[in-house]
Amino acid sequence: MSTPEQEQDAAQARPEARLAAAVRAAEQALIEFEIAVETFRIEVENFSRLHHQKLGPMYARLDELEARIAEAKAARSGDPDDVRLAAELRAQVQPMPGVEELFHGWMDSEGLFPEAQSMLTGQEVRPPQRVRPSDEVRKLYRELARKAHPDLAQEDAERSRREEFITRVNAAYARGDEERLREFAEEWAAGPEPAERRLTETEELYARLEWLSRRKEMLTVVARDLEEGAIGSMLRMAPDDPDALLDEIAEQLLAQVSAREAELDGLLADDAPRGPSGGDGS
């Protein structure tokens, strides 16, 4: 039978134990949320690159046609507003990129993207990556992220090791590289055993809960921005078959290109020189 002193000690320990359990639950929930956000971020990134590769030339053609149509109308009317509009549209066809635009999307932790490598070497661009990793790749990624997440580390050295490992895992996941992820699973299994999670002081537990709360707020903003962005919105329209959505958009763009080309041809035909007598030359 326990003594009154032991019972009192146990009663005092229970609130801290409950707090520690709450922290562990919050950590696991945050890890799952981070996995979901990272999964969607990679899907958005891959879909954005494929969208640019497949539809970029069509958008560029539309911009060029819009500028040429505006220029033809301005040349015909001489109206200052038409001239100004033509100049604005022409400036949009090939805008001068900013510093961020010059470097954004050129490389990741694995080095240069195929498109950037092609621009620098003149070699043919490889086919675009998969829009979405396979179900098996997703499963492997989630298992690795749960086991090796940096937030589970208790010491700085272990956190650094986990961060470096997860960076490589993320890169393989973005490529849909199932074989590499399996290698990472073996590497993690053979690595040092993570330290036992020990109960911390009450003040540290509360501080940890605060950090988790701030981290969740930040991830919520990131998730919202991804979902509300143009690419994220398109992905949410067709989550199971984004390729079909790209095909549908491509058909719409082709129809717009045909319509603008016909409009431009009509304007140029009207402005074509007539015969010597001012008639049709017949």
Coordinates of C-alpha atoms in Angstrom, one line a residue:
M1 CA 0.0 0.0 0.0
S2 CA 1.3 3.5 -0.9
T3 CA 2.0 6.0 1.7
P4 CA 0.2 9.4 1.8
E5 CA 3.4 11.1 0.6
Q6 CA 3.6 8.7 -2.4
E7 CA 0.0 9.4 -3.3
Q8 CA 0.7 13.2 -3.1
D9 CA 3.7 12.8 -5.3
A10 CA 1.7 10.8 -7.9
A11 CA -1.0 13.4 -7.9
Q12 CA 1.5 16.2 -8.5
A13 CA 3.1 14.2 -11.3
R14 CA -0.1 13.5 -13.2
P15 CA -0.6 17.1 -14.6
E16 CA 2.9 17.1 -16.0
A17 CA 2.5 13.7 -17.5
R18 CA -0.8 14.8 -19.1
L19 CA 1.0 17.9 -20.4
A20 CA 3.8 15.8 -21.8
A21 CA 1.2 13.5 -23.5
A22 CA -0.5 16.6 -25.0
V23 CA 2.8 17.8 -26.4
R24 CA 3.5 14.5 -28.0
A25 CA 0.1 14.4 -29.5
A26 CA 0.5 18.0 -30.8
E27 CA 3.9 17.1 -32.3
Q28 CA 2.5 14.1 -34.2
A29 CA -0.5 16.1 -35.4
L30 CA 1.9 18.8 -36.7
I31 CA 4.1 16.3 -38.4
E32 CA 1.0 14.9 -40.3
F33 CA 0.0 18.4 -41.2
E34 CA 3.5 19.2 -42.5
I35 CA 3.5 16.0 -44.5
A36 CA 0.2 17.0 -46.1
V37 CA 1.4 20.5 -46.9
E38 CA 4.7 19.3 -48.3
T39 CA 2.9 16.7 -50.4
F40 CA 0.7 19.4 -51.9
R41 CA 3.5 21.8 -52.4
I42 CA 5.5 19.3 -54.4
E43 CA 2.4 18.5 -56.5
V44 CA 1.9 22.2 -57.1
E45 CA 5.6 22.6 -58.1
N46 CA 5.6 19.7 -60.5
F47 CA 2.2 20.7 -62.0
S48 CA 3.5 24.3 -62.4
R49 CA 6.5 23.1 -64.3
L50 CA 4.5 20.8 -66.6
H51 CA 1.9 23.6 -67.1
H52 CA 4.7 26.0 -68.2
Q53 CA 6.3 23.4 -70.5
K54 CA 3.1 22.4 -72.2
L55 CA 1.1 25.7 -72.2
G56 CA 3.9 28.3 -72.1
P57 CA 4.4 28.5 -75.9
M58 CA 0.6 28.9 -76.4
Y59 CA 0.4 31.8 -73.9
A60 CA 3.5 33.4 -75.6
R61 CA 1.8 33.0 -79.0
L62 CA -1.4 34.6 -77.6
D63 CA 0.6 37.5 -76.2
E64 CA 2.4 38.1 -79.5
L65 CA -0.9 38.0 -81.5
E66 CA -2.6 40.4 -79.0
A67 CA 0.3 42.8 -79.5
R68 CA 0.3 42.5 -83.3
I69 CA -3.5 43.1 -83.4
A70 CA -3.2 46.2 -81.2
E71 CA -0.4 47.5 -83.4
A72 CA -2.4 47.0 -86.6
K73 CA -5.4 48.8 -85.1
A74 CA -3.1 51.6 -83.8
A75 CA -1.5 52.0 -87.3
R76 CA -5.0 52.2 -88.8
S77 CA -6.6 54.7 -86.4
G78 CA -3.6 56.7 -85.2
D79 CA -5.6 57.2 -81.9
P80 CA -3.2 57.9 -79.0
D81 CA -5.1 55.5 -76.8
D82 CA -4.7 52.7 -79.4
V83 CA -1.0 53.6 -79.8
R84 CA -0.5 53.5 -76.0
L85 CA -2.3 50.1 -75.7
A86 CA -0.2 48.6 -78.5
A87 CA 3.0 49.8 -76.7
E88 CA 1.8 48.3 -73.4
L89 CA 0.9 44.9 -75.0
R90 CA 4.2 44.8 -76.9
A91 CA 6.1 45.4 -73.7
Q92 CA 4.4 42.5 -72.1
V93 CA 5.4 40.0 -74.8
Q94 CA 9.0 39.7 -73.5
P95 CA 9.3 41.6 -70.2
M96 CA 12.7 42.0 -68.6
P97 CA 12.9 39.4 -65.8
G98 CA 13.7 40.4 -62.3
V99 CA 16.5 38.9 -60.3
E100 CA 14.1 36.5 -58.5
E101 CA 12.6 35.4 -61.8
L102 CA 16.1 34.7 -63.2
F103 CA 16.9 32.2 -60.5
H104 CA 13.6 30.9 -59.3
G105 CA 13.0 27.3 -60.6
W106 CA 16.5 26.8 -61.9
M107 CA 17.7 24.4 -59.3
D108 CA 16.9 22.4 -56.2
S109 CA 19.0 20.4 -53.7
E110 CA 19.8 17.9 -56.5
G111 CA 21.3 20.6 -58.8
L112 CA 20.1 22.2 -62.0
F113 CA 16.6 21.3 -63.4
P114 CA 16.7 19.6 -66.8
E115 CA 15.3 22.8 -68.5
A116 CA 18.1 25.0 -67.1
Q117 CA 20.7 22.4 -68.0
S118 CA 19.4 22.3 -71.5
M119 CA 19.6 26.1 -71.8
L120 CA 23.2 26.1 -70.7
T121 CA 24.4 23.1 -72.6
G122 CA 22.2 23.0 -75.7
Q123 CA 21.2 19.5 -75.0
E124 CA 17.6 18.3 -75.5
V125 CA 15.3 18.7 -72.6
R126 CA 14.2 15.5 -70.9
P127 CA 10.5 14.7 -70.7
P128 CA 8.8 16.5 -67.8
Q129 CA 8.5 14.8 -64.4
R130 CA 5.4 13.1 -63.2
V131 CA 2.7 15.5 -62.1
R132 CA 2.0 13.4 -59.0
P133 CA 4.1 10.7 -57.2
S134 CA 2.6 7.2 -57.2
D135 CA 0.7 5.9 -54.2
E136 CA 3.6 3.7 -53.2
V137 CA 6.0 6.7 -53.4
R138 CA 3.5 8.6 -51.2
K139 CA 3.4 5.8 -48.7
L140 CA 7.2 5.5 -48.5
Y141 CA 7.6 9.3 -48.1
R142 CA 5.0 9.5 -45.3
E143 CA 6.7 6.6 -43.4
L144 CA 10.1 8.3 -43.7
A145 CA 8.8 11.7 -42.7
R146 CA 7.1 10.3 -39.6
K147 CA 10.2 8.4 -38.5
A148 CA 12.9 11.0 -39.3
H149 CA 11.1 14.3 -38.7
P150 CA 13.5 16.9 -37.2
D151 CA 10.9 17.9 -34.5
L152 CA 11.4 14.5 -32.9
A153 CA 15.1 15.2 -32.1
Q154 CA 16.1 16.2 -28.6
E155 CA 19.6 17.5 -29.4
D156 CA 21.0 19.9 -32.0
A157 CA 23.3 17.3 -33.6
E158 CA 20.4 14.8 -34.1
R159 CA 18.2 17.6 -35.5
S160 CA 20.8 18.5 -38.0
R161 CA 21.2 14.9 -39.1
R162 CA 17.4 14.6 -39.5
E163 CA 17.1 17.8 -41.4
E164 CA 19.8 16.8 -43.9
F165 CA 18.2 13.4 -44.3
I166 CA 14.7 14.8 -44.8
T167 CA 16.0 17.2 -47.4
R168 CA 17.2 14.3 -49.5
V169 CA 14.0 12.4 -48.9
N170 CA 12.0 15.5 -50.1
A171 CA 14.1 15.7 -53.3
A172 CA 13.5 12.0 -54.1
Y173 CA 9.8 12.4 -53.4
A174 CA 9.6 15.4 -55.8
R175 CA 11.0 13.2 -58.5
G176 CA 8.7 10.3 -57.7
D177 CA 11.9 8.1 -57.2
E178 CA 10.5 5.0 -55.5
E179 CA 13.8 3.1 -55.6
R180 CA 15.7 6.0 -54.0
L181 CA 13.1 6.3 -51.2
R182 CA 13.5 2.6 -50.5
E183 CA 17.2 3.1 -50.2
F184 CA 16.6 5.9 -47.7
A185 CA 14.3 3.7 -45.7
E186 CA 17.2 1.1 -45.4
E187 CA 19.6 3.9 -44.6
W188 CA 17.4 5.2 -41.8
A189 CA 16.9 1.7 -40.4
A190 CA 20.6 1.2 -40.3
G191 CA 21.4 4.5 -38.7
P192 CA 21.8 5.4 -35.0
E193 CA 18.8 4.8 -32.8
P194 CA 17.0 8.1 -31.9
A195 CA 17.3 9.0 -28.2
E196 CA 14.5 8.1 -25.9
R197 CA 12.1 10.9 -25.6
R198 CA 12.2 12.1 -22.0
L199 CA 9.8 14.2 -20.0
T200 CA 10.9 17.8 -19.8
E201 CA 10.2 20.4 -17.2
T202 CA 6.7 21.9 -17.2
E203 CA 8.0 25.3 -18.4
E204 CA 9.7 23.7 -21.4
L205 CA 6.6 21.7 -22.2
Y206 CA 4.5 24.9 -22.4
A207 CA 7.2 26.6 -24.5
R208 CA 7.1 23.6 -26.8
L209 CA 3.3 23.8 -27.1
E210 CA 3.7 27.5 -28.0
W211 CA 6.3 26.7 -30.7
L212 CA 4.0 24.0 -32.1
S213 CA 1.1 26.5 -32.2
R214 CA 3.1 29.1 -34.1
R215 CA 4.4 26.5 -36.5
K216 CA 0.9 25.3 -37.2
E217 CA -0.2 28.9 -37.9
M218 CA 2.6 29.4 -40.3
L219 CA 1.9 26.1 -42.1
T220 CA -1.8 27.1 -42.3
V221 CA -0.8 30.3 -44.2
V222 CA 1.4 28.3 -46.5
A223 CA -1.3 25.7 -47.2
R224 CA -3.9 28.5 -47.9
D225 CA -1.5 30.3 -50.3
L226 CA -0.9 27.0 -52.1
E227 CA -4.6 26.2 -52.4
E228 CA -5.6 29.7 -53.4
G229 CA -2.9 30.1 -56.0
A230 CA -3.6 29.7 -59.7
I231 CA -1.8 26.3 -59.9
G232 CA -3.2 25.0 -56.6
S233 CA -6.7 26.0 -57.7
M234 CA -6.3 24.1 -60.9
L235 CA -5.1 21.0 -59.1
R236 CA -8.1 21.1 -56.7
M237 CA -10.4 21.2 -59.8
A238 CA -8.9 17.9 -61.1
P239 CA -7.0 16.2 -58.2
D240 CA -7.2 12.7 -59.8
D241 CA -6.4 13.6 -63.4
P242 CA -4.5 16.9 -63.7
D243 CA -3.2 15.8 -67.1
A244 CA -6.7 15.9 -68.5
L245 CA -7.1 19.4 -67.2
L246 CA -4.0 20.5 -69.0
D247 CA -5.3 19.0 -72.2
E248 CA -8.6 20.9 -71.8
I249 CA -6.8 24.2 -71.2
A250 CA -4.6 23.5 -74.2
E251 CA -7.6 23.0 -76.4
Q252 CA -9.1 26.3 -75.2
L253 CA -5.8 28.1 -75.8
L254 CA -5.6 26.7 -79.3
A255 CA -9.1 27.9 -80.1
Q256 CA -8.1 31.4 -78.8
V257 CA -4.9 31.4 -80.9
S258 CA -6.9 30.4 -84.0
A259 CA -9.4 33.2 -83.4
R260 CA -6.7 35.8 -82.9
E261 CA -4.8 34.7 -86.0
A262 CA -8.0 35.0 -88.0
E263 CA -8.6 38.5 -86.6
L264 CA -5.0 39.6 -87.4
D265 CA -5.3 38.2 -90.9
G266 CA -8.4 40.2 -91.4
L267 CA -6.8 43.4 -90.3
L268 CA -3.7 42.8 -92.4
A269 CA -5.9 42.0 -95.5
D270 CA -7.8 45.2 -95.0
D271 CA -4.6 47.2 -94.9
A272 CA -3.0 45.4 -97.9
P273 CA -2.1 47.7 -100.9
R274 CA -4.7 47.9 -103.7
G275 CA -4.1 47.9 -107.4
P276 CA -2.8 51.0 -109.3
S277 CA -6.4 52.3 -109.9
G278 CA -7.3 51.9 -106.3
G279 CA -9.4 48.9 -107.0
D280 CA -8.7 45.3 -106.3
G281 CA -6.1 45.0 -109.1
S282 CA -8.3 43.1 -111.5

